[in-house]
CSV table of C-alpha atoms in Angstrom, one decimal:
chain,number,residue,atom,x,y,z
A,1,MET,CA,0.0,-0.1,0.2
A,2,ARG,CA,2.5,2.5,1.1
A,3,ILE,CA,4.3,2.1,-2.8
A,4,LEU,CA,0.9,2.0,-4.5
A,5,VAL,CA,0.9,5.2,-2.5
A,6,THR,CA,4.6,6.9,-3.1
A,7,CYS,CA,4.6,5.9,-6.7
A,8,MET,CA,1.4,8.1,-7.7
A,9,VAL,CA,2.4,10.5,-5.8
A,10,LEU,CA,5.8,10.7,-7.8
A,11,VAL,CA,3.1,10.7,-10.7
A,12,LEU,CA,0.8,13.7,-9.7
A,13,LEU,CA,4.4,15.5,-8.8
A,14,SER,CA,6.0,14.6,-13.0
A,15,ALA,CA,2.2,15.3,-14.1
A,16,ASN,CA,3.1,18.8,-12.2
A,17,VAL,CA,7.0,19.8,-13.2
A,18,ARG,CA,5.6,19.1,-16.9
A,19,SER,CA,2.3,20.9,-17.6
A,20,GLN,CA,4.0,24.1,-15.7
A,21,PRO,CA,5.7,25.4,-19.0
A,22,GLU,CA,2.9,24.7,-21.2
A,23,ALA,CA,1.4,26.8,-18.6
A,24,VAL,CA,3.7,29.7,-18.4
A,25,SER,CA,4.1,29.1,-22.3
A,26,GLU,CA,0.1,29.2,-23.1
A,27,ARG,CA,0.0,32.5,-21.8
A,28,TYR,CA,3.2,33.7,-23.1
A,29,ARG,CA,1.1,33.0,-26.1
A,30,LYS,CA,-1.6,34.2,-25.2
A,31,PHE,CA,0.7,37.7,-24.0
A,32,ILE,CA,2.2,36.9,-27.5
A,33,ASN,CA,-1.2,37.7,-29.2
A,34,GLN,CA,-2.8,40.3,-26.7
A,35,HIS,CA,-0.1,42.3,-26.8
A,36,ILE,CA,2.7,42.0,-29.2
A,37,ASN,CA,2.0,43.5,-32.6
A,38,ALA,CA,5.0,46.0,-34.7
A,39,ASP,CA,2.8,46.7,-37.5
A,40,MET,CA,-0.5,47.9,-35.5
A,41,SER,CA,-1.7,52.0,-36.0
A,42,ILE,CA,-4.2,53.6,-33.7
A,43,ASN,CA,-7.0,53.1,-36.9
A,44,LYS,CA,-6.9,49.3,-36.6
A,45,CYS,CA,-8.2,49.1,-32.6
A,46,ASP,CA,-11.2,47.5,-33.6
A,47,LYS,CA,-9.5,45.3,-36.2
A,48,GLU,CA,-7.3,43.6,-34.5
A,49,ILE,CA,-9.1,43.0,-31.4
A,50,ASN,CA,-12.2,41.4,-33.0
A,51,LYS,CA,-10.0,40.3,-34.6
A,52,LEU,CA,-8.6,38.5,-32.0
A,53,LYS,CA,-11.4,38.1,-30.5
A,54,ILE,CA,-9.7,40.0,-27.0
A,55,THR,CA,-12.7,40.3,-24.4
A,56,LYS,CA,-12.6,40.8,-20.4
A,57,THR,CA,-11.4,37.8,-19.7
A,58,GLY,CA,-14.3,35.0,-18.6
A,59,SER,CA,-16.8,36.5,-20.9
A,60,ASN,CA,-17.6,37.9,-24.3
A,61,GLU,CA,-17.5,41.6,-22.7
A,62,CYS,CA,-15.9,44.4,-24.9
A,63,LYS,CA,-12.3,45.2,-22.4
A,64,GLU,CA,-12.6,48.6,-21.7
A,65,THR,CA,-8.2,49.0,-22.4
A,66,ASN,CA,-5.6,46.9,-24.4
A,67,THR,CA,-2.5,47.7,-25.4
A,68,PHE,CA,0.1,47.0,-28.3
A,69,ILE,CA,3.7,47.2,-28.6
A,70,LEU,CA,5.2,47.5,-30.9
A,71,ALA,CA,8.0,45.7,-31.0
A,72,THR,CA,9.7,41.8,-31.3
A,73,THR,CA,8.4,39.8,-29.3
A,74,ASN,CA,12.1,39.3,-28.3
A,75,LEU,CA,12.5,42.9,-27.8
A,76,VAL,CA,10.0,42.9,-25.0
A,77,LYS,CA,11.0,39.0,-23.6
A,78,SER,CA,14.6,41.2,-22.8
A,79,VAL,CA,12.4,43.0,-21.0
A,80,CYS,CA,12.4,39.9,-18.3
A,81,LYS,CA,16.4,39.7,-17.7
A,82,ASP,CA,19.2,42.2,-18.8
A,83,ALA,CA,15.9,45.3,-20.4
A,84,GLY,CA,14.1,45.1,-17.3
A,85,GLU,CA,14.2,46.6,-13.6
A,86,PRO,CA,12.0,45.6,-10.5
A,87,TYR,CA,9.1,47.5,-10.0
A,88,ASN,CA,6.6,46.4,-7.2
A,89,ASN,CA,6.4,42.0,-8.2
A,90,LEU,CA,7.1,42.8,-11.7
A,91,MET,CA,9.9,44.4,-14.2
A,92,LYS,CA,9.7,47.3,-15.7
A,93,SER,CA,11.5,48.1,-19.3
A,94,THR,CA,14.5,50.7,-18.6
A,95,LYS,CA,13.8,51.2,-22.6
A,96,PRO,CA,10.6,52.9,-23.2
A,97,PHE,CA,9.2,51.4,-26.8
A,98,SER,CA,6.4,52.6,-28.9
A,99,ILE,CA,3.3,51.5,-28.3
A,100,ILE,CA,-0.5,51.9,-29.1
A,101,VAL,CA,-3.2,51.8,-26.3
A,102,CYS,CA,-6.9,50.6,-27.7
A,103,LYS,CA,-10.0,52.4,-25.0
A,104,LEU,CA,-13.4,51.7,-25.5
A,105,LYS,CA,-15.7,54.4,-26.7
A,106,GLY,CA,-18.8,52.2,-27.2
A,107,GLY,CA,-20.5,48.9,-27.7
A,108,GLN,CA,-20.8,46.4,-24.9
A,109,ARG,CA,-20.0,42.8,-26.3
A,110,ARG,CA,-18.2,41.5,-28.8
A,111,PRO,CA,-18.1,41.9,-31.5
A,112,HIS,CA,-19.6,45.3,-31.6
A,113,CYS,CA,-17.3,46.4,-29.3
A,114,GLN,CA,-15.6,50.2,-30.8
A,115,TYR,CA,-12.1,51.6,-29.7
A,116,ARG,CA,-9.8,54.9,-30.6
A,117,GLY,CA,-6.6,54.5,-29.8
A,118,GLN,CA,-3.3,56.2,-29.1
A,119,SER,CA,-0.3,56.3,-30.5
A,120,ARG,CA,2.2,56.7,-26.7
A,121,THR,CA,6.2,56.2,-26.4
A,122,ARG,CA,6.3,55.0,-22.5
A,123,ARG,CA,7.7,52.5,-20.4
A,124,ILE,CA,6.3,49.1,-20.5
A,125,ALA,CA,5.6,47.3,-16.8
A,126,ILE,CA,4.8,43.0,-17.0
A,127,ALA,CA,4.3,40.3,-15.4
A,128,CYS,CA,7.4,37.0,-15.8
A,129,GLU,CA,7.3,33.6,-15.5
A,130,ASP,CA,10.7,31.9,-16.2
A,131,GLY,CA,11.4,34.5,-18.0
A,132,PHE,CA,9.0,35.1,-20.5
A,133,PRO,CA,6.4,38.0,-19.8
A,134,VAL,CA,2.6,36.9,-19.0
A,135,HIS,CA,0.8,39.4,-18.8
A,136,PHE,CA,1.2,43.7,-19.2
A,137,ASP,CA,0.5,45.8,-16.4
A,138,ARG,CA,0.4,48.9,-17.4
A,139,ASP,CA,2.4,51.5,-19.4
A,140,ILE,CA,4.9,54.4,-17.2
A,141,VAL,CA,5.4,57.8,-18.1
A,142,HIS,CA,9.4,58.6,-18.7
A,143,PHE,CA,11.1,61.7,-18.1
A,144,GLU,CA,14.6,61.1,-18.9
A,145,ASN,CA,16.8,63.6,-16.7
């Protein structure tokens, strides 16, 4: 009986270890899909958010704000390592990024969401897991001295 319990615990632990990288990569893929688009413009908010089916988490309601980072995945990923610095429980980019902020101006449910886009240059604050960005938290105004 003791051997059976030990074997079951080992199987569960190994399954958990295997699923953790998959969970991170799934969250990373969602982050890329939702926040990285080097070709984004202020006039594409409605089209891109509808195409990508971006909504409030777990619903069909329009998301209030979505930010697109105009960069490559590798540049954004580097914020989790050498191009970022700790910022509360997040990482803040050491250099500013060009971003498009899409703010809801009308509509309640997908696909009727309407957005107004704004172009900004800001540092970004993201959550990282195992060296991968998994959540966009905010953009940060940065003034050079």
